[in-house]
mmCIF file of C-alpha atoms in Angstrom:
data_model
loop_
_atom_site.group_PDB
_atom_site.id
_atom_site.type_symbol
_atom_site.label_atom_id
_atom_site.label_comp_id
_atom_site.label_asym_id
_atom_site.label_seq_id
_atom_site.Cartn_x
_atom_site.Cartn_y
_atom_site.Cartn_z
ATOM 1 C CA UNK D 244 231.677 20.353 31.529
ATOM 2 C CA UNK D 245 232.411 22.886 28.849
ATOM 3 C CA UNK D 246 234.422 20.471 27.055
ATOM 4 C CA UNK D 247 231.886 18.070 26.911
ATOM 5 C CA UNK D 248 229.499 20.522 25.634
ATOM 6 C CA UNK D 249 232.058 21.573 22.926
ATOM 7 C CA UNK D 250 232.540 18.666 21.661
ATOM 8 C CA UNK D 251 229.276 17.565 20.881
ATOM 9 C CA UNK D 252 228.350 20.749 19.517
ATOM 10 C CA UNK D 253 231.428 21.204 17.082
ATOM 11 C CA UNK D 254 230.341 18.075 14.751
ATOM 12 C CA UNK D 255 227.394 20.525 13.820
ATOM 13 C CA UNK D 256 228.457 24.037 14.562
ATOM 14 C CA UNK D 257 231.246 26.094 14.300
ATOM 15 C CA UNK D 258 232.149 26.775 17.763
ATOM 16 C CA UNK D 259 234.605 28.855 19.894
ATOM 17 C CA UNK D 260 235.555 28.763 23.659
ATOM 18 C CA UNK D 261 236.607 31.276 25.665
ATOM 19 C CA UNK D 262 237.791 30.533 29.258
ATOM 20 C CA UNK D 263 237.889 34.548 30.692
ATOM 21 C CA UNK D 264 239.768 33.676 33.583
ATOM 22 C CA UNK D 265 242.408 31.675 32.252
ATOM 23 C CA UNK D 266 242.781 34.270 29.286
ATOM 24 C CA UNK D 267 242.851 37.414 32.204
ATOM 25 C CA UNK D 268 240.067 38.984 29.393
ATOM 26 C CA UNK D 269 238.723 42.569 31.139
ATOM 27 C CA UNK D 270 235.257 43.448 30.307
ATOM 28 C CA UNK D 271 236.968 45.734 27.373
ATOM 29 C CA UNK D 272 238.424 42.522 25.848
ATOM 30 C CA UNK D 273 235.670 40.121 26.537
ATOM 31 C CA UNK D 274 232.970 42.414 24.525
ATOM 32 C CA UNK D 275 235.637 42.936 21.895
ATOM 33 C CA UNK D 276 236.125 38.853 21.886
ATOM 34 C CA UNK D 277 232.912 37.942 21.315
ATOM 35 C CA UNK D 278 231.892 40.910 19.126
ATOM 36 C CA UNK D 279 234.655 39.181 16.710
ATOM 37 C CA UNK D 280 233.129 36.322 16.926
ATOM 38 C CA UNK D 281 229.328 37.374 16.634
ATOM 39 C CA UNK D 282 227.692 34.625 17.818
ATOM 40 C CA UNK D 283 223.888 33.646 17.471
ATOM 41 C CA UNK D 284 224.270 31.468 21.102
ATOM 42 C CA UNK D 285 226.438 32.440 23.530
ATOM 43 C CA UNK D 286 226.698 29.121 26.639
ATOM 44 C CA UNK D 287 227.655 30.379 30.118
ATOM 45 C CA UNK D 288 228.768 27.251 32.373
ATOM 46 C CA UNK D 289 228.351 28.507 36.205
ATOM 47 C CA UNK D 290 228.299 27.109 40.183
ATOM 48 C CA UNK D 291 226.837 28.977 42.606
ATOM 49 C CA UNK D 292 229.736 31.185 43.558
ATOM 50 C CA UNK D 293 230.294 32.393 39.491
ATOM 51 C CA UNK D 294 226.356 32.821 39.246
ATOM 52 C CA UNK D 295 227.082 36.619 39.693
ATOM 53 C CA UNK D 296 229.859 37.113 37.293
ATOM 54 C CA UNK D 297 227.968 35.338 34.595
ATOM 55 C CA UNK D 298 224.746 37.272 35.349
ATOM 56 C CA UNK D 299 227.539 40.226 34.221
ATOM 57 C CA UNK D 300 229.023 38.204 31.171
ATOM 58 C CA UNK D 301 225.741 37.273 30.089
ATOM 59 C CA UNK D 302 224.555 41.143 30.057
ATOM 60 C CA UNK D 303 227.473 42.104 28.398
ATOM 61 C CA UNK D 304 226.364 39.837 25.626
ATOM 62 C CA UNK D 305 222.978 41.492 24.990
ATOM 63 C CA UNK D 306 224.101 44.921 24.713
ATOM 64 C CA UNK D 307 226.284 43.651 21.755
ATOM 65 C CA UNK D 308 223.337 42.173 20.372
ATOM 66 C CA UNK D 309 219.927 41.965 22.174
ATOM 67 C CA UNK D 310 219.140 38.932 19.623
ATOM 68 C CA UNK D 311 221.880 36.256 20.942
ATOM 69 C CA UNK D 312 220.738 33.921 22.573
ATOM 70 C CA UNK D 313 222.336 33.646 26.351
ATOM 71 C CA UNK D 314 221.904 29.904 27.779
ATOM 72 C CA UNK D 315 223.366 28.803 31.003
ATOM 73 C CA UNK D 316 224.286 25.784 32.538
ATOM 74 C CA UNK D 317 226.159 24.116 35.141
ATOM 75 C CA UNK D 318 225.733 23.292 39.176
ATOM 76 C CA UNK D 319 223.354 26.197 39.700
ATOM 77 C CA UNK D 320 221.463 25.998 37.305
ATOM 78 C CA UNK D 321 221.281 21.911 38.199
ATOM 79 C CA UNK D 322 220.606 23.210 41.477
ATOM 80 C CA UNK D 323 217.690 25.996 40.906
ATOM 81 C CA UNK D 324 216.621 25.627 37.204
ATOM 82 C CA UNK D 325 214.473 28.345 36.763
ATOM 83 C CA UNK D 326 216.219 30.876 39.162
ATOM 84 C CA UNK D 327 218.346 32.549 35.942
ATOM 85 C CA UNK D 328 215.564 32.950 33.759
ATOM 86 C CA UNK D 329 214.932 35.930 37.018
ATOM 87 C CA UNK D 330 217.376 37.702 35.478
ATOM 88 C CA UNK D 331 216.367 38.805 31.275
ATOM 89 C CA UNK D 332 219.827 38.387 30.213
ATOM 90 C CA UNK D 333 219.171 34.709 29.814
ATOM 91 C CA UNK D 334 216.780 32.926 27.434
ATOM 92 C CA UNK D 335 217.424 29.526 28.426
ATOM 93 C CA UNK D 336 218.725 27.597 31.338
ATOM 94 C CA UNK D 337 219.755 23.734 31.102
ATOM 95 C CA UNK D 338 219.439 21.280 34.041
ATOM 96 C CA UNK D 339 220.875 17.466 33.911
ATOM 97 C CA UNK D 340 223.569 15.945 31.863
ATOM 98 C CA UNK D 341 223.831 18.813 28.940
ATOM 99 C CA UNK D 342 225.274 17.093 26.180
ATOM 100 C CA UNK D 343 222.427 16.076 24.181
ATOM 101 C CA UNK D 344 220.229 18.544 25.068
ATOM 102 C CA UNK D 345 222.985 20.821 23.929
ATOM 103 C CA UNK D 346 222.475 19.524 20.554
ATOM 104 C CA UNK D 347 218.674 19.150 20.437
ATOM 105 C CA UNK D 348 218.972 22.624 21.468
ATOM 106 C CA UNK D 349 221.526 24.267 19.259
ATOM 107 C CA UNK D 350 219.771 23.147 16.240
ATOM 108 C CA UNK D 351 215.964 23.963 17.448
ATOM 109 C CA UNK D 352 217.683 28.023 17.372
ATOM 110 C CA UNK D 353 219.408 27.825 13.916
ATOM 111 C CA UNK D 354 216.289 26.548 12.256
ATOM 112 C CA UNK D 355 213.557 28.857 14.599
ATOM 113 C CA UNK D 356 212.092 26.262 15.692
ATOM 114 C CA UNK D 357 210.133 26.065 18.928
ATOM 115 C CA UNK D 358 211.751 24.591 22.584
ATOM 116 C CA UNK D 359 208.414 22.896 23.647
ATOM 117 C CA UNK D 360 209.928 19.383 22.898
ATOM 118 C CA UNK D 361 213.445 19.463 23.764
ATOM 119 C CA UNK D 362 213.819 17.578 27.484
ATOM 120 C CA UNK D 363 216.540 19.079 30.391
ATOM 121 C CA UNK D 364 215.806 23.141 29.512
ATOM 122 C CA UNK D 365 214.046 25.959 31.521
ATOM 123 C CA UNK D 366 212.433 28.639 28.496
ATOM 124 C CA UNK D 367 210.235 31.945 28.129
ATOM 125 C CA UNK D 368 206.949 31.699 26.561
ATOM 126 C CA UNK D 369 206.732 35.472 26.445
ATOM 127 C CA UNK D 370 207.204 36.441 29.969
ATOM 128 C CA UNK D 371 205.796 32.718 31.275
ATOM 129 C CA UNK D 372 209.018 30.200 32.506
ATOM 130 C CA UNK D 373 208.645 26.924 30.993
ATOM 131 C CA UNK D 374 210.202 23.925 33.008
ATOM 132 C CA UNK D 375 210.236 20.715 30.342
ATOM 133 C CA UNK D 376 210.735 17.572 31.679
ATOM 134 C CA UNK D 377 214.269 16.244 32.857
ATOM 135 C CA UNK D 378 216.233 14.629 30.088
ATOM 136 C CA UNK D 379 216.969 10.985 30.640
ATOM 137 C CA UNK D 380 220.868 9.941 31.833
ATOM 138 C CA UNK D 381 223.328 8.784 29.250
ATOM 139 C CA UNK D 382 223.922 5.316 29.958
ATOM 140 C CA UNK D 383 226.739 4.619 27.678
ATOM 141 C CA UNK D 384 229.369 7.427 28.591
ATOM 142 C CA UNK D 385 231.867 5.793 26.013
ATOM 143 C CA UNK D 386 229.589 6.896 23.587
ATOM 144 C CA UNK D 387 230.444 10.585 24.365
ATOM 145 C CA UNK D 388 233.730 12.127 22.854
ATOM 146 C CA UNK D 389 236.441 13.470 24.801
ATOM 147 C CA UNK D 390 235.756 17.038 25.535
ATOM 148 C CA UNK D 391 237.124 19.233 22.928
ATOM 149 C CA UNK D 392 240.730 20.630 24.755
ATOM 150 C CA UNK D 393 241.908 21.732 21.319
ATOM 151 C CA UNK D 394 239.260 24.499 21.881
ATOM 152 C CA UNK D 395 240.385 25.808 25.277
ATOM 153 C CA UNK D 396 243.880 27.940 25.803
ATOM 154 C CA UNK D 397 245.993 24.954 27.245
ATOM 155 C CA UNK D 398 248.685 26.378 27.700
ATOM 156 C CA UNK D 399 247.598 28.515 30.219
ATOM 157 C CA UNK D 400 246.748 25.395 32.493
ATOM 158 C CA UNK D 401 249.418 24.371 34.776
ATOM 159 C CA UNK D 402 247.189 22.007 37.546
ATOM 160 C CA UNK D 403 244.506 22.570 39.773
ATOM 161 C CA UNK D 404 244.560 23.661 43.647
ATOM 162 C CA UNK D 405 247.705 22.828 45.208
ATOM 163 C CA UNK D 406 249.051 20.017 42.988
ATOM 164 C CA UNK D 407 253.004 20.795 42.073
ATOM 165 C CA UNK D 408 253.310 18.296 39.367
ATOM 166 C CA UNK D 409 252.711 21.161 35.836
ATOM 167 C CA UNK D 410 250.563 20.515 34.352
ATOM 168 C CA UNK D 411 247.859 18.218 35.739
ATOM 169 C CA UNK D 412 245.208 17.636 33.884
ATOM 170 C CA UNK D 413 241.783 16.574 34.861
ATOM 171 C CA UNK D 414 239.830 13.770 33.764
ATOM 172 C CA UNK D 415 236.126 12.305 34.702
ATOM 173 C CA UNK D 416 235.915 8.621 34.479
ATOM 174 C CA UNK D 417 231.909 8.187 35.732
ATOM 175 C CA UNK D 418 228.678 9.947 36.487
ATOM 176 C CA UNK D 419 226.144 9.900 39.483
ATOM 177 C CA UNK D 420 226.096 8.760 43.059
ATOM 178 C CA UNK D 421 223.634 5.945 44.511
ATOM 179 C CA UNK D 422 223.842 8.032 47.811
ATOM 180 C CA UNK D 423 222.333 11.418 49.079
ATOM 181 C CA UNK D 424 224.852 13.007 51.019
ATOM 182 C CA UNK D 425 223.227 16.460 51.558
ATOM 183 C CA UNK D 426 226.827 18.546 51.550
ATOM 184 C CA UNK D 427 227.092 17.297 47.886
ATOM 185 C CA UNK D 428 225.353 18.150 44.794
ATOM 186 C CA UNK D 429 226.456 15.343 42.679
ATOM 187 C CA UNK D 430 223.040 13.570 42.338
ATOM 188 C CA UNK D 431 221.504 16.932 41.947
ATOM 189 C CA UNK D 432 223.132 17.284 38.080
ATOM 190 C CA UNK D 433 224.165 13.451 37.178
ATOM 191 C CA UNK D 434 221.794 11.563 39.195
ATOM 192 C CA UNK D 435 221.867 9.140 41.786
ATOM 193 C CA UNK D 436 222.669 6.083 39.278
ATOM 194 C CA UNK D 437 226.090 5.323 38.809
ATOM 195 C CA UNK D 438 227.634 4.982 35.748
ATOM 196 C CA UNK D 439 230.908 4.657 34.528
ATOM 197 C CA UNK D 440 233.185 4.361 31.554
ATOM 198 C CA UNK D 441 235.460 1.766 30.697
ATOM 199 C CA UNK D 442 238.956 0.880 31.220
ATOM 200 C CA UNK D 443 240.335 1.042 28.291
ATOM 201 C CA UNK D 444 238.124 4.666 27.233
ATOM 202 C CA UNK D 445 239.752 6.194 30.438
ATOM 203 C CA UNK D 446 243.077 5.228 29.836
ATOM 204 C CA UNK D 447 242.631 6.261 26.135
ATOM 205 C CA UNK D 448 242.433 9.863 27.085
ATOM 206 C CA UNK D 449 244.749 9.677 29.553
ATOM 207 C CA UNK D 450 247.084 8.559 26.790
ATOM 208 C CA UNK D 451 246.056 11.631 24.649
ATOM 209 C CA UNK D 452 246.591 14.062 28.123
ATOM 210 C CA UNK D 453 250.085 12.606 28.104
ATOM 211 C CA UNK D 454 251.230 12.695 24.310
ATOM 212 C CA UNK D 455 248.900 15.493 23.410
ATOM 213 C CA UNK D 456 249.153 18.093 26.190
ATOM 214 C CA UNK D 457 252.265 17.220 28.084
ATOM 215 C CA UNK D 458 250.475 16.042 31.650
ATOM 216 C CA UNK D 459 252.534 15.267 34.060
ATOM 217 C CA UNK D 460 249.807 14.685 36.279
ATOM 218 C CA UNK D 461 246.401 13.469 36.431
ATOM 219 C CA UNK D 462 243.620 14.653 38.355
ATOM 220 C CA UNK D 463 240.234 12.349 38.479
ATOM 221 C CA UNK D 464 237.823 15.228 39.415
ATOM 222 C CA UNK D 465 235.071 13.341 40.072
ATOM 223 C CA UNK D 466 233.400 12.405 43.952
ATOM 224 C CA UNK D 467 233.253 8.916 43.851
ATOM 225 C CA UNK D 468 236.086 7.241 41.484
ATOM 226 C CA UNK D 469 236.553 4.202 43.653
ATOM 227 C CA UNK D 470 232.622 3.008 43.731
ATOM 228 C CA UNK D 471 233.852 0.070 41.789
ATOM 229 C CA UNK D 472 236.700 -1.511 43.001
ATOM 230 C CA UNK D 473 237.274 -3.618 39.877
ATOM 231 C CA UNK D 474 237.069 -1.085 37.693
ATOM 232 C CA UNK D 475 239.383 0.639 39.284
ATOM 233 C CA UNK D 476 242.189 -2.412 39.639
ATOM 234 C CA UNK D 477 241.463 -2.421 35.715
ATOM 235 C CA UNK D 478 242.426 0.802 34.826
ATOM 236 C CA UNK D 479 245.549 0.390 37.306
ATOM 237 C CA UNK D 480 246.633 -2.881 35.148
ATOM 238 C CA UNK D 481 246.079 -1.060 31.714
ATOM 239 C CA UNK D 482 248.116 1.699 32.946
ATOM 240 C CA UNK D 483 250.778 -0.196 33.446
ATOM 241 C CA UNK D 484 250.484 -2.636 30.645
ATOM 242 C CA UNK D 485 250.719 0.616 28.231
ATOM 243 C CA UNK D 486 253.403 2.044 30.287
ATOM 244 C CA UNK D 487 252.160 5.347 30.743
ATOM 245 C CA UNK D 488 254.326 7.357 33.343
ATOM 246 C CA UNK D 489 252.439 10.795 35.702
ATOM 247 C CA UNK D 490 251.291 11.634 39.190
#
């Protein structure tokens, strides 16, 4: 999700990543991180189960500087959009597909300008919450660059859960569910149409996982990567007609 993010933003901004957990930062190191830095915006990416520790991160950042801006994202705030802007350590919270709004966004702060247009965010009017409208889908995910790895510490990524091929890396091929399963909160942030990107874009940056970062495995973290059976048999057939070797 980050990477996404990241990688829209950095044709515009100068932007740095920090992944705390995979960098073991304390609280110490984190303030001293980002002090370096000195941000204006400060992005927080959360589910449910990090909500607290970025309530924490995201306070942390306003006793640096009370006049960063703290905007959070990810499954809960997908889930409850206006729940964070409870808590005064954030200014803005983004629901839906972020990349655009992201952008929209980033440049509405650098030049002062006022939220009241951009679609997919959750704002203050002094102490009133502001709920804009929901931002429509992508519908062309090729059009979307691969999310910005150079930016994150990949070395420290070996492979997620219990994989033992090192290192797996993951990769999202499409977006959305038609269905409504009510354990799952994929419709919730992506929508319940389906889209997907094409063969040849997926094996593209499965090529660049390979010969860029070393993978040894890959990992499609996504909850429905077989909705299109054709689709699918394509991507098999251009893997193997570019020869490309992992788990």
């Amino acid at each position: 999700g980050l990477g996404y993010i990241a990688a829209v933003l950095e044709e515009f901004h100068d932007i740095e990543v920090i992944d705390v957990g995979a960098e073991k930062l304390d609280d110490n190191s984190l303030i001293r991180r980002i002090s370096r830095v000195n941000p204006e915006i400060v992005g927080i990416t959360s589910d449910t189960l990090t909500f607290q520790r970025s309530i924490e991160i995201a306070e942390m950042v306003k006793t640096i500087d009370e006049g960063i801006k703290v905007v959070i994202g990810g499954a809960h705030a997908n889930a409850l959009p206006a729940y964070p802007l409870n808590y005064k350590c954030f200014d803005i919270s983004i629901y839906g597909e972020g990349e655009r709004t992201a952008v929209e966004l980033w440049n509405k702060i650098e030049n002062g300008h006022s939220c009241d247009e951009i679609k997919g965010i959750v704002w203050k009017r002094e102490d009133k919450v502001i709920i804009n409208p929901r931002r429509e889908l992508i519908c062309n995910l090729d059009s979307l660059p691969f999310p910005a790895r150079h930016l994150f510490p990949m070395d420290k990524y070996s492979g997620e859960f219990s994989f033992k091929i090192s290192p797996t890396h993951a990769i999202s091929t499409s977006r959305g569910c038609p269905f409504s399963c009510t354990f799952c909160s994929n419709n919730v942030i992506f929508g319940r149409r389906y889209r997907s990107r094409s063969h040849e874009n997926v094996v593209d940056e499965i090529e660049l996982l390979i010969n860029d970062f070393g993978a040894k495995g890959i990992y499609f973290r996504e909850d429905i990567f077989t909705a299109n059976k054709k689709r699918v048999i394509n991507i098999c057939n251009e893997i193997k007609r570019r020869g490309l070797k992992f788990e």
